[in-house]
XYZ file of C-alpha atoms in Angstrom:
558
model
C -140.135 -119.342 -141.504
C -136.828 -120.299 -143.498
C -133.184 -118.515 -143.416
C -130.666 -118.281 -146.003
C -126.854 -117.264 -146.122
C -125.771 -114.206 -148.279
C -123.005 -114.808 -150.920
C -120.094 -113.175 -151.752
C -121.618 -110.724 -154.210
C -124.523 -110.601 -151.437
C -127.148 -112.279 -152.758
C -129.635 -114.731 -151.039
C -132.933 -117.033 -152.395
C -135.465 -118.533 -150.003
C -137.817 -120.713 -152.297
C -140.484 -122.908 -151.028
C -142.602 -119.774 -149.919
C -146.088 -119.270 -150.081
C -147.243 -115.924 -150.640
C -147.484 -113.313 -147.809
C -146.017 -110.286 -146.197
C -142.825 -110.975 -144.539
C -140.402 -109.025 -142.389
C -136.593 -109.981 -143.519
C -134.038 -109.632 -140.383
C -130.306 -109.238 -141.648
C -128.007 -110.835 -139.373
C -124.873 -109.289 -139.872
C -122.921 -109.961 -136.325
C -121.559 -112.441 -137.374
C -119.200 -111.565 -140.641
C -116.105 -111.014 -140.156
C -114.262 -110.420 -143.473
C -114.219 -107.619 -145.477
C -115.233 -105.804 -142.285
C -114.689 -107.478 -138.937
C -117.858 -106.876 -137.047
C -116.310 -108.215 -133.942
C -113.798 -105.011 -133.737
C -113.984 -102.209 -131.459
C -112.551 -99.723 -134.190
C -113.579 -98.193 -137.107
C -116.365 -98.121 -138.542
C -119.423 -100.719 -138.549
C -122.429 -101.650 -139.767
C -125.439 -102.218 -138.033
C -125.059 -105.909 -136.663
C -129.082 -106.132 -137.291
C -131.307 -105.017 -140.197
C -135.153 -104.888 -140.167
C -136.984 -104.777 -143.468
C -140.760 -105.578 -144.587
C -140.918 -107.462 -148.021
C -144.173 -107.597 -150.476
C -146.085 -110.435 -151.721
C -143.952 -112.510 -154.059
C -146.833 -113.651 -156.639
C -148.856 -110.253 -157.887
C -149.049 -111.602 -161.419
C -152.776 -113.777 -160.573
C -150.466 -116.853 -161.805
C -151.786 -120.399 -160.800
C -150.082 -121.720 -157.456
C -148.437 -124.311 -159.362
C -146.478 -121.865 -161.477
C -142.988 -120.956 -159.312
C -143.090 -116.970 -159.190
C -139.981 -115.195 -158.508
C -139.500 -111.777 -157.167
C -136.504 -109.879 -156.006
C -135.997 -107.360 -153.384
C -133.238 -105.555 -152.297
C -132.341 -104.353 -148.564
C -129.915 -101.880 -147.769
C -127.372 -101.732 -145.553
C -125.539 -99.192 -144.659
C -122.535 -98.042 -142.833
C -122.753 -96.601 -139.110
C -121.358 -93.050 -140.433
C -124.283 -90.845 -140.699
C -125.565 -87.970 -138.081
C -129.207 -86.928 -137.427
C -129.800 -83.424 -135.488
C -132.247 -81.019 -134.739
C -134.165 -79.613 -132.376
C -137.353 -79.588 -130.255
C -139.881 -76.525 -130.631
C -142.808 -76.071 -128.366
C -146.535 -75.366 -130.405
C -145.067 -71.654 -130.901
C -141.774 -72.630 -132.382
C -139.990 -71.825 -129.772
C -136.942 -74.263 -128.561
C -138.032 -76.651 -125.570
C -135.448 -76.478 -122.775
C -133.543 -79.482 -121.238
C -134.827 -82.711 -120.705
C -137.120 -83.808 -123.472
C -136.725 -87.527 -124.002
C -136.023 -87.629 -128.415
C -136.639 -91.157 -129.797
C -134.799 -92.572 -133.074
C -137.021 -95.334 -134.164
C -136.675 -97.535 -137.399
C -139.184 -96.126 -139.884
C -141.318 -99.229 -141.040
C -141.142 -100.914 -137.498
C -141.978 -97.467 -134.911
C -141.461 -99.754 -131.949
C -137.981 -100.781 -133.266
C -135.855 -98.035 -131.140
C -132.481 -97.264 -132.719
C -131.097 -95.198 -129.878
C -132.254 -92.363 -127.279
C -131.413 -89.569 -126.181
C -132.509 -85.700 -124.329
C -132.429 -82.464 -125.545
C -129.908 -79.475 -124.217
C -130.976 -76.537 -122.503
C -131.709 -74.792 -126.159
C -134.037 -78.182 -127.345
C -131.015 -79.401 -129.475
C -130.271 -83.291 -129.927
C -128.199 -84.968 -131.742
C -127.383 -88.569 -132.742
C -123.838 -90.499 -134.059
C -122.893 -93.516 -136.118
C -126.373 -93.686 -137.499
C -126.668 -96.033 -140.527
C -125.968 -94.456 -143.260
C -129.696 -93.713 -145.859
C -131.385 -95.724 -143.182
C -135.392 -94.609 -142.903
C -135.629 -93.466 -138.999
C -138.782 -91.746 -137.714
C -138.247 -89.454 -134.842
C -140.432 -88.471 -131.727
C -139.774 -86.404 -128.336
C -142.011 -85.538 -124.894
C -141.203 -84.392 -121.946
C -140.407 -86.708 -119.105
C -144.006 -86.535 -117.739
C -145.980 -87.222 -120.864
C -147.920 -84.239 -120.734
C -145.898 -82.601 -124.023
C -145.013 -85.038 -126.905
C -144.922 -85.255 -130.835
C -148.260 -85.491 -132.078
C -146.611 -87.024 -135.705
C -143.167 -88.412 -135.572
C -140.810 -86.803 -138.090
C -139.698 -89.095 -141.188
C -135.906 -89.379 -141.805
C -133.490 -90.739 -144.521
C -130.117 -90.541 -142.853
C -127.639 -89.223 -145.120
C -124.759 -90.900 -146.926
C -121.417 -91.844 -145.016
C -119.986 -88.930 -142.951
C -123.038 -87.094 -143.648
C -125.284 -84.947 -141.185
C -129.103 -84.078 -141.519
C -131.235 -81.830 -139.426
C -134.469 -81.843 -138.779
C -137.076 -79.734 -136.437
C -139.274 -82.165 -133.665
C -142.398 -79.911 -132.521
C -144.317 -81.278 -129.333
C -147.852 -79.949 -128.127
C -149.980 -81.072 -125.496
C -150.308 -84.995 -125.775
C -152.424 -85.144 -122.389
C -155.494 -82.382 -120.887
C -154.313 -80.716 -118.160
C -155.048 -81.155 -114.233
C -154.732 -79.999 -110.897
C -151.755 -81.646 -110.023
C -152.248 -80.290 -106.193
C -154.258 -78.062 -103.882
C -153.642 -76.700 -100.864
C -154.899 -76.403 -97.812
C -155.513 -80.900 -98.582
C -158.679 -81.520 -98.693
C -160.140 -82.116 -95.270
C -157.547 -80.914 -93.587
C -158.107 -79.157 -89.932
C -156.314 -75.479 -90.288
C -155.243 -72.945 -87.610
C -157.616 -69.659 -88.572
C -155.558 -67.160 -90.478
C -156.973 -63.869 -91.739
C -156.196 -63.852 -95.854
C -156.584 -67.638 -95.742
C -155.284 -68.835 -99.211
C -156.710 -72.441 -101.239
C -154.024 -72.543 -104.288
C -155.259 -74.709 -107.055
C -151.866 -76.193 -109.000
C -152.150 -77.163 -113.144
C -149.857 -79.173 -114.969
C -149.894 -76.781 -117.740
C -150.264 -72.931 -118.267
C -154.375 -72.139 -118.189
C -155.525 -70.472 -121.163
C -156.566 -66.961 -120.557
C -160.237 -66.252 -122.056
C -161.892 -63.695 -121.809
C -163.928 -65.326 -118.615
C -161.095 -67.012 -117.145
C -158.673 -64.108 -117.652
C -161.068 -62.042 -115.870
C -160.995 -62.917 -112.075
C -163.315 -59.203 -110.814
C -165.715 -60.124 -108.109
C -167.778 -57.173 -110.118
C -167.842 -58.444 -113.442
C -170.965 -61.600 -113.365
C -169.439 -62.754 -116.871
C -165.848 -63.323 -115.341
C -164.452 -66.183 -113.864
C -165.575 -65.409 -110.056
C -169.469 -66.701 -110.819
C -167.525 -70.017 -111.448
C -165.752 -70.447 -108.252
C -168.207 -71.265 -105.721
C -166.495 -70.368 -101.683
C -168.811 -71.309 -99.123
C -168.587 -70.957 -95.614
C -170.050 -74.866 -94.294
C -171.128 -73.869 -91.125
C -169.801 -75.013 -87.419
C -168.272 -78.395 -88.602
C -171.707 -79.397 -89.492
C -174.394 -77.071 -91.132
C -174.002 -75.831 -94.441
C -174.248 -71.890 -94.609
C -173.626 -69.554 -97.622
C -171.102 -68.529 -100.455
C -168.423 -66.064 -98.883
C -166.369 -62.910 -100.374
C -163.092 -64.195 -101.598
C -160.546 -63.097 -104.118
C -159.142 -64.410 -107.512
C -155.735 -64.142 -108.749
C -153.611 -66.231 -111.618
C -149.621 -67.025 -111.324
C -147.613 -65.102 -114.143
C -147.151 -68.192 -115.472
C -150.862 -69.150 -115.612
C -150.169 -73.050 -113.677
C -151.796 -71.247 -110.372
C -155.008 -70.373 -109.435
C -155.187 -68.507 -105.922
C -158.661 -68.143 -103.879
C -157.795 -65.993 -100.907
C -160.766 -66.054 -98.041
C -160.338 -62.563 -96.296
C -161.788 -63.992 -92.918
C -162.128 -67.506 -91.434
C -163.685 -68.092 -88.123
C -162.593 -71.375 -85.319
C -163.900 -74.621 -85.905
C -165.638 -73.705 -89.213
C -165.809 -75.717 -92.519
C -164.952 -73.828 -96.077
C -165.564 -75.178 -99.426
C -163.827 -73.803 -102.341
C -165.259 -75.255 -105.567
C -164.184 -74.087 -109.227
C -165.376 -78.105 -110.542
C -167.639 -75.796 -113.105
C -165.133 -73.338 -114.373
C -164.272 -73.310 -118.175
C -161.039 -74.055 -117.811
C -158.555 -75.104 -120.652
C -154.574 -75.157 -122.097
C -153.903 -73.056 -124.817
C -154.925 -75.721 -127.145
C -158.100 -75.541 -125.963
C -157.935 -78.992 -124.080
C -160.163 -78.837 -120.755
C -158.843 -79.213 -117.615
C -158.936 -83.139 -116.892
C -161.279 -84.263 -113.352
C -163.552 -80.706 -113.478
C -167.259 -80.821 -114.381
C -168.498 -84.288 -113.591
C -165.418 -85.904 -112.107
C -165.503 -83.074 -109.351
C -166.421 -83.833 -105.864
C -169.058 -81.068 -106.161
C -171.948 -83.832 -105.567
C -172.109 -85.653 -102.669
C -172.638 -89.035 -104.913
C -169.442 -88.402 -106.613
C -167.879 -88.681 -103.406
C -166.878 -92.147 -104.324
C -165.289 -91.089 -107.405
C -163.016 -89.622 -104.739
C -162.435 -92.986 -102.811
C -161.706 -94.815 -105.976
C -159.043 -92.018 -106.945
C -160.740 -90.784 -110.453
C -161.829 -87.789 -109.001
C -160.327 -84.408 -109.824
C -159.311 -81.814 -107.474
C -161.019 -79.011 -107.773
C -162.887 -79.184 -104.830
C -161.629 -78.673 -101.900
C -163.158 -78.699 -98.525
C -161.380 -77.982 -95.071
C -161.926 -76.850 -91.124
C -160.450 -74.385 -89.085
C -159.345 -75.435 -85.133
C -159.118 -72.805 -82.371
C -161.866 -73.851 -80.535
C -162.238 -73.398 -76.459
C -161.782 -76.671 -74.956
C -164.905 -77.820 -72.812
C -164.545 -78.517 -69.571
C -164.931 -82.167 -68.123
C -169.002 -83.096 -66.780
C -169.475 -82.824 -63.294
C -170.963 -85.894 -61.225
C -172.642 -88.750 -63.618
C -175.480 -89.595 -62.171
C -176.395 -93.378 -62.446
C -179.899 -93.144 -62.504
C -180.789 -97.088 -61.998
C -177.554 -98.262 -59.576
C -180.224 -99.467 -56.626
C -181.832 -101.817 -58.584
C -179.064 -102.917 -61.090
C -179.082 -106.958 -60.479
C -177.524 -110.284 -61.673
C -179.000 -111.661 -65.099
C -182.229 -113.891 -63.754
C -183.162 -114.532 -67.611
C -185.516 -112.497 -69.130
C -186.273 -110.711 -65.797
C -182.799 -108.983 -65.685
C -182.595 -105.481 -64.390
C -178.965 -105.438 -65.940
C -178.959 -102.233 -67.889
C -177.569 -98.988 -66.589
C -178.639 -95.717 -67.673
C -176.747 -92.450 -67.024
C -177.280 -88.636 -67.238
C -175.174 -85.624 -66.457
C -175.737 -81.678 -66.344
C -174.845 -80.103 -69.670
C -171.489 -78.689 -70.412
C -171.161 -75.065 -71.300
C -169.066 -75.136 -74.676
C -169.223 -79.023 -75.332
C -170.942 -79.663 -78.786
C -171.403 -83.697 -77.545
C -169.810 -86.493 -75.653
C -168.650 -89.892 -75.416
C -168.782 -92.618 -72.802
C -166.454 -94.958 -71.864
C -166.446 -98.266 -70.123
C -163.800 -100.624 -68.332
C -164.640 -103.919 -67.162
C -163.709 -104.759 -64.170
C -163.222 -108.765 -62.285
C -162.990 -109.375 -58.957
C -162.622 -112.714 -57.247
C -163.990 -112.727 -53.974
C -166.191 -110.147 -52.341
C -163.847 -108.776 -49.319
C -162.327 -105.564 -49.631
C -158.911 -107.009 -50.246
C -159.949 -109.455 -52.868
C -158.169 -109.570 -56.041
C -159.422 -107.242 -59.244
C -158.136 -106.945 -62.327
C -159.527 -103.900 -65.051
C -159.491 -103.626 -67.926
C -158.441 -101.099 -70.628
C -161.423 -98.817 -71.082
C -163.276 -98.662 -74.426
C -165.633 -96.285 -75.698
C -168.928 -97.277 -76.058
C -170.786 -94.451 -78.677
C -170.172 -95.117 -82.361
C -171.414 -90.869 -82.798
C -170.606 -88.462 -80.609
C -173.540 -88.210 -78.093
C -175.504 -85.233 -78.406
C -177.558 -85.161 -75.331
C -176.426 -85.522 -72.040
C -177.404 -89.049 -71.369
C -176.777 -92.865 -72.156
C -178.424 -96.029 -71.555
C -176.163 -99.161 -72.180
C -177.745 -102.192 -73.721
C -174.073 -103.750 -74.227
C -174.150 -105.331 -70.683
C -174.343 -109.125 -70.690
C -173.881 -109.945 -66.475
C -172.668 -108.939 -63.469
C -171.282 -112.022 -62.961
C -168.984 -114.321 -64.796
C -168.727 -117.812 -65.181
C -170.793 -118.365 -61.671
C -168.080 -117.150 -59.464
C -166.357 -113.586 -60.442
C -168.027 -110.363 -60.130
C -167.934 -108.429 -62.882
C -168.309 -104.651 -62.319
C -167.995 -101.581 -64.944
C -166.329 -98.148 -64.578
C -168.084 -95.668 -66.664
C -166.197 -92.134 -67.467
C -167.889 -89.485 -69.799
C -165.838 -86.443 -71.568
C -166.894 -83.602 -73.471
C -166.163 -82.535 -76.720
C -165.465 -78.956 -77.621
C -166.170 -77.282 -81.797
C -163.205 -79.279 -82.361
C -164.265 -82.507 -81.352
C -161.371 -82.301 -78.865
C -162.122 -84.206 -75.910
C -161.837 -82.933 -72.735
C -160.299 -84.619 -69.196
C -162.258 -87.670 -68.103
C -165.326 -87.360 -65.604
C -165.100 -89.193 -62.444
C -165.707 -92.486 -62.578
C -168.861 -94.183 -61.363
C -169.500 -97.787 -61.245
C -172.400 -100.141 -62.431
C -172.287 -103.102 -60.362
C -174.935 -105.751 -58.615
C -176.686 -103.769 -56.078
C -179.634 -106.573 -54.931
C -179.364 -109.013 -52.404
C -179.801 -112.675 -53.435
C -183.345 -114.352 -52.006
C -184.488 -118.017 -51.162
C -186.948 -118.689 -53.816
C -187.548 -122.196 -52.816
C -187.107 -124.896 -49.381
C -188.378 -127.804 -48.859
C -187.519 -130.683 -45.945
C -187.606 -134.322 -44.769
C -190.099 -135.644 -42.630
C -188.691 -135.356 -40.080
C -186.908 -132.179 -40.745
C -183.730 -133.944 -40.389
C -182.481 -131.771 -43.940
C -183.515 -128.763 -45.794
C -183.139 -128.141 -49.507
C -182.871 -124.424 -50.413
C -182.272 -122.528 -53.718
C -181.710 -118.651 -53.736
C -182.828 -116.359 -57.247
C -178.935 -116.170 -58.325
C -175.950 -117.435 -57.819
C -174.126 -116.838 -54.510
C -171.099 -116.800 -52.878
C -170.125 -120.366 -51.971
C -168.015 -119.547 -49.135
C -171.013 -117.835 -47.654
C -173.664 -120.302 -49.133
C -172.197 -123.301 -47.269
C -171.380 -121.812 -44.060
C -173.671 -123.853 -41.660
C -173.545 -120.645 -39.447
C -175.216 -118.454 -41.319
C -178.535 -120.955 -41.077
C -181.115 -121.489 -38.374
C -183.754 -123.408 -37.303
C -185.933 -122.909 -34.331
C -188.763 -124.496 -32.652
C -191.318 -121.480 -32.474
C -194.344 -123.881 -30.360
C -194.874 -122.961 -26.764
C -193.616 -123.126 -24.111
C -190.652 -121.482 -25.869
C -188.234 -121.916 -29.149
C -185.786 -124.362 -29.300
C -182.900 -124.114 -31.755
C -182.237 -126.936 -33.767
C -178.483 -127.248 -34.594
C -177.224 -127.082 -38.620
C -174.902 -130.165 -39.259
C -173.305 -129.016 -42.482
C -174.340 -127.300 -46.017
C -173.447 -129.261 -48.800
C -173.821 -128.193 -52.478
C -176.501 -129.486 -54.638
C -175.260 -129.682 -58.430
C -176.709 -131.447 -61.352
C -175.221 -133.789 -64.512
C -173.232 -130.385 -65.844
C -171.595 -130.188 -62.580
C -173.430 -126.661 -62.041
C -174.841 -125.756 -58.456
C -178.722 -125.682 -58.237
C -179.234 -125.317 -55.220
C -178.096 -126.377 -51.525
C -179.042 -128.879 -48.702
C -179.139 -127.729 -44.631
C -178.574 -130.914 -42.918
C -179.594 -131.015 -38.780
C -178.161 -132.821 -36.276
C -181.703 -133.585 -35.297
C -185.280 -133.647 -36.610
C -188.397 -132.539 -35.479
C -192.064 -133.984 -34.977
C -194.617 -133.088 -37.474
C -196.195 -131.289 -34.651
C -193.987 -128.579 -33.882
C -193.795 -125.201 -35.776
C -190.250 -124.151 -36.811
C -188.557 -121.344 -38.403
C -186.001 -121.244 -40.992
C -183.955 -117.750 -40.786
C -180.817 -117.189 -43.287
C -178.411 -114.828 -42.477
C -174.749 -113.525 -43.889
C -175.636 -115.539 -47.142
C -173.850 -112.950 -50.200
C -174.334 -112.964 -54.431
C -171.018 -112.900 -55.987
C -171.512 -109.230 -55.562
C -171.216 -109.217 -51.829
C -175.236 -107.918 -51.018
C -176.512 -110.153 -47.972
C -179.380 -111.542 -48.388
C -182.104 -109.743 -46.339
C -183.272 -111.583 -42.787
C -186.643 -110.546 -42.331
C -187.655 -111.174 -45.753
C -186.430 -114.631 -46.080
C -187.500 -116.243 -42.928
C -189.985 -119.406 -43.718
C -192.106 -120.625 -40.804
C -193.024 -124.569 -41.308
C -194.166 -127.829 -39.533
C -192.089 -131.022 -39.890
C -192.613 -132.390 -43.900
C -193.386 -128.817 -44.740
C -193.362 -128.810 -48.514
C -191.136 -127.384 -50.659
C -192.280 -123.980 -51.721
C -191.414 -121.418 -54.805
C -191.408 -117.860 -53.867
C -194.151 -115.522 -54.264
C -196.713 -118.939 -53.344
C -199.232 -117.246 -51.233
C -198.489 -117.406 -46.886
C -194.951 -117.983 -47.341
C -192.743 -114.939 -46.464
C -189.835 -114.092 -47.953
């Protein structure tokens, strides 16, 4: 707003201002004559001053008549001493390690200096300025104890030393700082199993919470709920336990006498009347508790208290892997055909004696080519059941084909394991494998004239190796007086404007008449899989120009 320079008697004027509330700042780092401030020695003053100053017109004077006012703002020497010490809500000393604040009195965030108390709550702070006003406030170092009021000081004259007495009380409620056994946490069975509940601050002892009898209904044991949760799973019924306090009333010990393998305990005091010896409740109990399953997400979100506690107990028998899977379905698994796949396998397996479920497990597996030695390559196995599988059987609706990209085989290793109380798996079944187990079939022909070619389609895709091998065709005259073979030429593919095979094309090295009866017979023709196609079933019988056919038409075998 404006400035102004002191003069040698130490006076200043700022005119020109309108009327308000200001807050003066001396500037004294600067001066350097009578007292050098710039010198390490001797003594000082303080090198700034804060000061508030009133409104300068309070006589109800017209704007246009100049008011005057004059304030004065002390300064004084670094020379004075402020001690004390820090008493608890009894009176009693504080130990070491409070955090004691020296603040300027009409500006509370202006801190003068800090400093901690000594192990009998004492403080003590030098070269304070001299009839300064200094407000002073302490707490502990984690905020839970601190000066409710902070203490109003003048310091005293030049040389001078003042003591004052800081008391703290509880500036925060107390909470369970930590519990243990953590909360679901998987526990060895121990006989006298103990779940210690850990305050921040002594508990007040009431006449219900000082009073921990299982035999007394108004003590604190109808409070603390211990239930026994059942195998992992099923909720059972409040348990005998045992209640005991810490001399120093910050621990709260719930001792189970027995726990049993792979069990789940709950030990819940979220409705106990808890407080500190002010009478402040114990911060994340009632409400905040994870006693309700809907508060659960109080929990996820880290605003929930902890004093509720749930855990398991191990010790379980492992289960034993299952015997043989069965695949129930492998004869008729097939290649996708559209909506007419039979792609989906579906599994069972004799119960296991101990195992509470299962999973399943599935690696893919390619293979280019179909001869024993043909290249594979598998894939990492993945489990397939989001749950554990309580029965003893699984259909899987994952599949997409048995065949990929019209040339690899695809085939799928399936391994089931059981899972004990634990949910410990056990060792890995064998393995059995879902893979195309039908043979391809001609589901259409049709030929020139004069038989001279033959164009044939089969219901999925085949090997081409196999497909275009003219040996595995024939063609023979079946009139009297006997059969005549015709001879295959070649076997080209037939593909269409996507470059995909549709089909294939059986050219002779000669025709025949219109009159003569011929038979078409296909053998060593393979799916991707490696099934042959079947001979007697896919034989077609025709005269010369014999049209083409689809398969199931009426008189055409197949």
């Amino acid at each position: 707003m404006a400035k102004a320079t002191t003069s040698s008697t130490g006076q200043f004027a700022i005119p020109n201002l309108p009327v308000a509330i200001y807050h003066a700042t001396i500037d004294l780092s600067g001066v350097f004559s009578p007292l050098n401030m710039a010198s390490t020695t001797g003594l000082h003053y303080p090198k700034y001053v804060f000061q508030s100053l009133p409104a300068f017109n309070t006589t109800g004077a017209a704007s246009s008549v100049p008011a005057t006012a004059s304030v004065s703002i002390p300064v004084g020497k670094l020379a004075a001493t402020v001690s004390g010490v820090v008493t608890d809500a009894s009176g009693a000393p504080v130990g070491l390690g409070y955090n004691v604040t020296l603040a300027t009195a009409t500006a509370p965030t202006s801190v003068v200096s800090t400093t901690q108390t000594t192990a009998t709550g004492s403080f003590s702070f030098l070269n304070i300025q001299s009839q300064g006003a200094f407000s002073i406030s302490a707490a502990d170092t984690t905020g839970a104890f601190a000066s409710v009021n902070a203490v109003a000081v003048t310091a005293p004259i030049d040389g001078g030393t003042i003591n004052k007495t800081v008391s703290v009380t509880s500036a925060l409620p107390p909470t369970v700082v930590s519990v243990t056994p953590q909360h679901n946490s998987d526990i060895a069975p121990v006989a006298n199993q103990q779940v210690v509940f850990t305050f921040s601050k002594p508990i007040k002892q009431t006449a219900v919470v000082g009073n921990t009898s299982a035999s007394n209904p108004a003590g604190l044991y109808s409070y603390v709920a211990v239930n026994f949760a059942g195998n992992k799973a099923i909720r059972a019924s409040n348990i005998a336990h045992t209640l005991a306090w810490s001399a120093d009333r910050t621990q709260l010990t719930v001792t189970l006498p027995v726990v049993g393998v792979s069990a789940t305990y709950i030990v819940d005091l979220c409705n106990a009347p808890l407080t500190d010896d002010a009478g402040v409740a114990v911060s994340g109990l009632g409400t905040a508790c994870l006693d309700l399953p809907p508060l659960a997400a109080n929990a996820a979100a880290g605003i929930a208290g902890k004093g509720y506690v749930s855990f398991t107990t191990n010790g379980g028998a492992t289960a034993a892997a299952p015997g043989a899977v069965n695949l129930t379905n492998a004869a008729s698994l097939d290649a996708k055909k559209g909506a007419l796949a039979a792609i989906v396998p579906t599994f069972d397996w004799l119960p296991v004696s101990g195992a509470k479920a299962y999973n399943i497990y599935r690696a893919t597996k390619q293979v280019w080519g179909t001869g024993a030695s043909a290249p594979a390559n598998t894939h990492p196995a993945v489990k397939l059941n989001a749950t554990p599988l309580l029965a003893s059987g699984y259909t899987d609706a994952t599949l997409v084909d048995y065949v990929e990209n019209g040339s690899v085989k695809l085939a799928y290793d399936y391994t089931v394991t059981s899972l004990n109380s634990d949910s410990i798996e056990s060792a890995p079944s064998t393995v059995v494998t879902a893979e195309d187990k039908v043979a391809p079939k001609l589901t259409q022909a049709g030929s020139s004239a004069t038989v001279s070619s033959i164009t044939i389609a089969f219901d999925e895709v085949v090997d081409p190796a196999t497909a275009t091998n003219k040996a595995n065709y024939s063609v023979a005259l079946t009139a009297t007086p006997a059969a005549k073979p015709l001879v295959p030429d070649s076997v080209t593919e037939n593909v269409n404007a996507a470059n995909i095979v549709t089909g294939y094309t059986l050219n002779l090295a000669a025709g025949v008449t219109t009159a003569n009866a011929s038979t078409l017979t296909i053998t060593g023709v393979k799916d991707v899989a490696g099934n042959a196609i079947n001979v007697a079933a896919d034989q077609v019988t025709f005269t010369a120009a014999f049209p083409a056919f689809t398969a199931g038409a009426a008189g055409v075998p197949f």
